PDB file of C-alpha atoms in Angstrom:
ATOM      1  CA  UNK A  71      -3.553 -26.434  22.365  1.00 82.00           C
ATOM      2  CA  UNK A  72      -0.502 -28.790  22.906  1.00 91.00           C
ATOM      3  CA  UNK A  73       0.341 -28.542  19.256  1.00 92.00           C
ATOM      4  CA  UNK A  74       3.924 -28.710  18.938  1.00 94.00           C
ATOM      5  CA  UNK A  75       6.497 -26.130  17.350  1.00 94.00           C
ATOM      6  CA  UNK A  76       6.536 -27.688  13.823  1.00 94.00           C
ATOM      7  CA  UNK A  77       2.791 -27.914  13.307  1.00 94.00           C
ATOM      8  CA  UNK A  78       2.674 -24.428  14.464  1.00 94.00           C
ATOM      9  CA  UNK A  79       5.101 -23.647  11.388  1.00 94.00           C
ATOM     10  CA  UNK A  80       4.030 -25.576   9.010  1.00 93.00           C
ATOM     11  CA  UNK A  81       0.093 -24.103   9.188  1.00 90.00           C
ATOM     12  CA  UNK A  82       1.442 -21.046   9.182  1.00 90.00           C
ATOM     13  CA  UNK A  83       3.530 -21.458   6.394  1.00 90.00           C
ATOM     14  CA  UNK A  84       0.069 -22.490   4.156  1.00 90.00           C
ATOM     15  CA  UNK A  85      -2.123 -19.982   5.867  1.00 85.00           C
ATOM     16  CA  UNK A  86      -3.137 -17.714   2.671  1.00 83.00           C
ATOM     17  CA  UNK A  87      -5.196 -14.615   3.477  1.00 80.00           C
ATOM     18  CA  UNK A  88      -8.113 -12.606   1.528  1.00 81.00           C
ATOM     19  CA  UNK A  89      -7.265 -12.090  -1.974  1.00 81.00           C
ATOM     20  CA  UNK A  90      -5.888  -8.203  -2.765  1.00 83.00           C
ATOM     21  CA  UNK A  91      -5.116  -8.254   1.429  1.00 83.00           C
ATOM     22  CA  UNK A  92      -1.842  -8.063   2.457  1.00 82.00           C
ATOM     23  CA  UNK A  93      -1.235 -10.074  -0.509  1.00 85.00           C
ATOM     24  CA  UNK A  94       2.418 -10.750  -1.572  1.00 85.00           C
ATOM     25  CA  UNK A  95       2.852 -11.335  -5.088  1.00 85.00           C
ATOM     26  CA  UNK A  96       6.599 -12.571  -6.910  1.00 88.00           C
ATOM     27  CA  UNK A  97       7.234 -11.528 -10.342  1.00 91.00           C
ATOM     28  CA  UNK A  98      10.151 -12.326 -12.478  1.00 93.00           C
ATOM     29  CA  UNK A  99      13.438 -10.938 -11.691  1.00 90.00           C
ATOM     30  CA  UNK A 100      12.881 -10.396  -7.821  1.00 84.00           C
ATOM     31  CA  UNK A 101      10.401  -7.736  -8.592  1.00 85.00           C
ATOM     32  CA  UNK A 102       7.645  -8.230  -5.653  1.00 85.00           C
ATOM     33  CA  UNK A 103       4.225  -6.556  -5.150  1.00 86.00           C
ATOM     34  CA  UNK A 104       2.497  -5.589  -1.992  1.00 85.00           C
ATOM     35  CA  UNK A 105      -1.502  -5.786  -3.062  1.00 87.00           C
ATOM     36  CA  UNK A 106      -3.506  -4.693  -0.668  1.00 83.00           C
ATOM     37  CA  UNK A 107      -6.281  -2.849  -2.641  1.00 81.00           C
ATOM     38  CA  UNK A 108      -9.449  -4.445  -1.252  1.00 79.00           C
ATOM     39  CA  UNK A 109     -12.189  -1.868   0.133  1.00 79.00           C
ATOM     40  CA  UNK A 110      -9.541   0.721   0.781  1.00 85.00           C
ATOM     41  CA  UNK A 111     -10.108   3.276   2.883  1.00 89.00           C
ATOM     42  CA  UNK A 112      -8.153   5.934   5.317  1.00 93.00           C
ATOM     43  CA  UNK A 113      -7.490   3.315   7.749  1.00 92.00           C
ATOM     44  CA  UNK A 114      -7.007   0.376   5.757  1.00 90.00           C
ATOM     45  CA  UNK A 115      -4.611   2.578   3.524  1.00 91.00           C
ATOM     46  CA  UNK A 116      -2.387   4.009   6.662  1.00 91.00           C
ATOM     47  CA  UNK A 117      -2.117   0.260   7.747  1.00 90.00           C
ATOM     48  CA  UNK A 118      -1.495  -1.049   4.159  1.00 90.00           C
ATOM     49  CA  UNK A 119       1.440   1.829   4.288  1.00 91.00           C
ATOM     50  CA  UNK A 120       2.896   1.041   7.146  1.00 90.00           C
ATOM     51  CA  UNK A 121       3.052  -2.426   6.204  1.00 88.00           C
ATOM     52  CA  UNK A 122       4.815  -1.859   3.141  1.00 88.00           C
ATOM     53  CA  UNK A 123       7.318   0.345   4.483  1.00 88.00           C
ATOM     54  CA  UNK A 124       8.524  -2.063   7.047  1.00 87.00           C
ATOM     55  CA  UNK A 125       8.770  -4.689   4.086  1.00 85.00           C
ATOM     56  CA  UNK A 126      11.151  -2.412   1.883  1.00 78.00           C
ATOM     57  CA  UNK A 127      14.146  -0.208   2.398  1.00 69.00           C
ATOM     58  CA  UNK A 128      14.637   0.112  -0.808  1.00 72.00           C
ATOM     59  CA  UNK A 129      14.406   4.128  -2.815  1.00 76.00           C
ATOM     60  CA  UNK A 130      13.144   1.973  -5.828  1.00 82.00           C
ATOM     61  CA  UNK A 131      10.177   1.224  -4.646  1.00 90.00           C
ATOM     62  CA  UNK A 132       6.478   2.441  -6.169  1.00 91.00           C
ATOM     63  CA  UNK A 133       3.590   3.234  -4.468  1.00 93.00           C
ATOM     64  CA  UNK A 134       0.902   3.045  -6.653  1.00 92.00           C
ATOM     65  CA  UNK A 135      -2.749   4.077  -5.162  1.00 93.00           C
ATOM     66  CA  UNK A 136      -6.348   4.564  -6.582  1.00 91.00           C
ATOM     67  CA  UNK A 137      -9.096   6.172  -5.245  1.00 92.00           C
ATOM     68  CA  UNK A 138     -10.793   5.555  -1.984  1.00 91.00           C
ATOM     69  CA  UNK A 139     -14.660   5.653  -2.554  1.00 90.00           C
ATOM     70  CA  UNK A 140     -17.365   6.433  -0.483  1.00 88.00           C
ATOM     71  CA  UNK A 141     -15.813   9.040   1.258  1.00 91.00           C
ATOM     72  CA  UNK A 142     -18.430  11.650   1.100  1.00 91.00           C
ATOM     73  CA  UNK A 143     -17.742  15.609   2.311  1.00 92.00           C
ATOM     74  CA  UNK A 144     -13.909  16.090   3.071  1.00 93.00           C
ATOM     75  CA  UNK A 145     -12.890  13.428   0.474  1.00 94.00           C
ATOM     76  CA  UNK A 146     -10.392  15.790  -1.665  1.00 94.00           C
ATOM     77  CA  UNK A 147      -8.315  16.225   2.207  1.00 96.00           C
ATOM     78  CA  UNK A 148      -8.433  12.718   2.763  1.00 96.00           C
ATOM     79  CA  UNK A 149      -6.825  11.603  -0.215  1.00 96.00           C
ATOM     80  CA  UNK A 150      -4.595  14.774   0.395  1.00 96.00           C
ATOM     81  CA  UNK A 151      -3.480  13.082   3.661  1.00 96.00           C
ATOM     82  CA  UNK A 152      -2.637  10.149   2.085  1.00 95.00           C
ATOM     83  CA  UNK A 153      -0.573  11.082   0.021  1.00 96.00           C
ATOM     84  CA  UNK A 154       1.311  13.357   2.849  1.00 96.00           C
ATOM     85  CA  UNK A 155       1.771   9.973   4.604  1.00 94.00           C
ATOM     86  CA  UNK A 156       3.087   8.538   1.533  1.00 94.00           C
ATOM     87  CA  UNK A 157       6.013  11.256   1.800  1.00 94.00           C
ATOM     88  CA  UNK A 158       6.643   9.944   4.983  1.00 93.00           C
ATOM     89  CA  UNK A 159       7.438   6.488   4.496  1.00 89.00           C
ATOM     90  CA  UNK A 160      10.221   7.732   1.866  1.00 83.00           C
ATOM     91  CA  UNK A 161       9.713   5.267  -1.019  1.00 87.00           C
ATOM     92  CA  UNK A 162      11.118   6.385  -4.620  1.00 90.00           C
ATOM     93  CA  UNK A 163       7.731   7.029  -6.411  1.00 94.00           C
ATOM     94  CA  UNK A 164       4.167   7.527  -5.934  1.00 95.00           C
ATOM     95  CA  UNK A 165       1.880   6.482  -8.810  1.00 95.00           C
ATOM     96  CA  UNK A 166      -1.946   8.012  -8.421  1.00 96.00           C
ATOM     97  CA  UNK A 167      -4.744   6.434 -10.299  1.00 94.00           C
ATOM     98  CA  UNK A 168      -8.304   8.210 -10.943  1.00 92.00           C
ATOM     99  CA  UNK A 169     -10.261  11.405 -10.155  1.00 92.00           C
ATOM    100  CA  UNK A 170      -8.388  12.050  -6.626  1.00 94.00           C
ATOM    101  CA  UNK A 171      -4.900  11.388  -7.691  1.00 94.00           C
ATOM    102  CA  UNK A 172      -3.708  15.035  -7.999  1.00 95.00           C
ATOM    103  CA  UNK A 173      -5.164  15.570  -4.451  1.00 96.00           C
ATOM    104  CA  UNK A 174      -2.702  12.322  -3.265  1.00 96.00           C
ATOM    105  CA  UNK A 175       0.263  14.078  -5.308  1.00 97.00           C
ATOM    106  CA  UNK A 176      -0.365  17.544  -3.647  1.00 97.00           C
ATOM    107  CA  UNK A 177      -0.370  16.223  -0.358  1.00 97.00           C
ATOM    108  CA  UNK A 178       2.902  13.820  -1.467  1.00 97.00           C
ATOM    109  CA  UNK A 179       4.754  16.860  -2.325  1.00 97.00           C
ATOM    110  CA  UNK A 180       3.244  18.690   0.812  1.00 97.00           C
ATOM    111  CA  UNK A 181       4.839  16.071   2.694  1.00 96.00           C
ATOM    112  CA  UNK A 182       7.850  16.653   0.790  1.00 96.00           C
ATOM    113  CA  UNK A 183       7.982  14.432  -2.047  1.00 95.00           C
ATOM    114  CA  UNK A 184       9.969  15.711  -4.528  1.00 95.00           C
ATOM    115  CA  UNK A 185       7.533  16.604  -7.729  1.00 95.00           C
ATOM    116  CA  UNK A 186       9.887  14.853 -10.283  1.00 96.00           C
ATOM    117  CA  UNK A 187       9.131  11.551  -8.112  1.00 96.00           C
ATOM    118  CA  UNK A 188       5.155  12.216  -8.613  1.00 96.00           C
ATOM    119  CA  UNK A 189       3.016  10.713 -11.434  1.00 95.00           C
ATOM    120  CA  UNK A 190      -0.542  10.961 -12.045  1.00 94.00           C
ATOM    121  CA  UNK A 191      -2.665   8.503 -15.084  1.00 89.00           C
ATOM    122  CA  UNK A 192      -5.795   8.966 -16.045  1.00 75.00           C
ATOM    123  CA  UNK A 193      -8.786   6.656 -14.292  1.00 62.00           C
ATOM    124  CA  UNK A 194      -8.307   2.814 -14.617  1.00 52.00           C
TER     125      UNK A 194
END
């Protein structure tokens, strides 16, 4: 496209995605959150987890989730399977929001998240 290097950064550096998609946001005291919340589902949710693992290293990190909707038959395994893969990607906490967030925290701890690290509210 014979554009040269420094255009190249500096569009990139203003792109700015789909709100609540791979959205970064910066809070006070160099507390960051990953948002990526938009139309979740299995998929989206393994990507959005991958993601964020590659973006922290840190054991103070919280996953927080909600429900995926529109699921249909199998929906209680699903959100069991997320939260194994949660497990996996060894952050400190998992935070589940709504009526499938003791299925996520089952399959956290079956993935062998400690229980203590595990919290479940009520539907937002």
């Amino acid at each position: 496209m014979k554009m040269e290097l420094g255009e190249i950064k500096a569009g990139l550096e203003q792109y700015r995605g789909l709100p609540m998609r791979s959205e970064i946001l910066k809070l006070k005291h160099g507390v960051k959150i990953y948002n990526d919340c938009y139309n979740a589902n299995p998929k989206s949710m393994q990507e959005a987890l991958k993601t964020f693992a590659g973006l922290t290293r840190s054991k103070n990190s919280t996953v927080i989730l909600g429900d995926m909707l529109e699921l249909g038959e199998g929906s209680g395994e699903m959100h069991c399977e997320l939260g194994r893969l949660v497990a996996s990607i060894h952050c400190g906490r998992v935070m589940a929001v709504g009526a499938h967030a003791r299925d996520i925290l089952a399959g956290a701890i079956d993935g062998g998240m400690a229980g203590e690290k595990t919290f479940a509210v009520g539907s937002a």
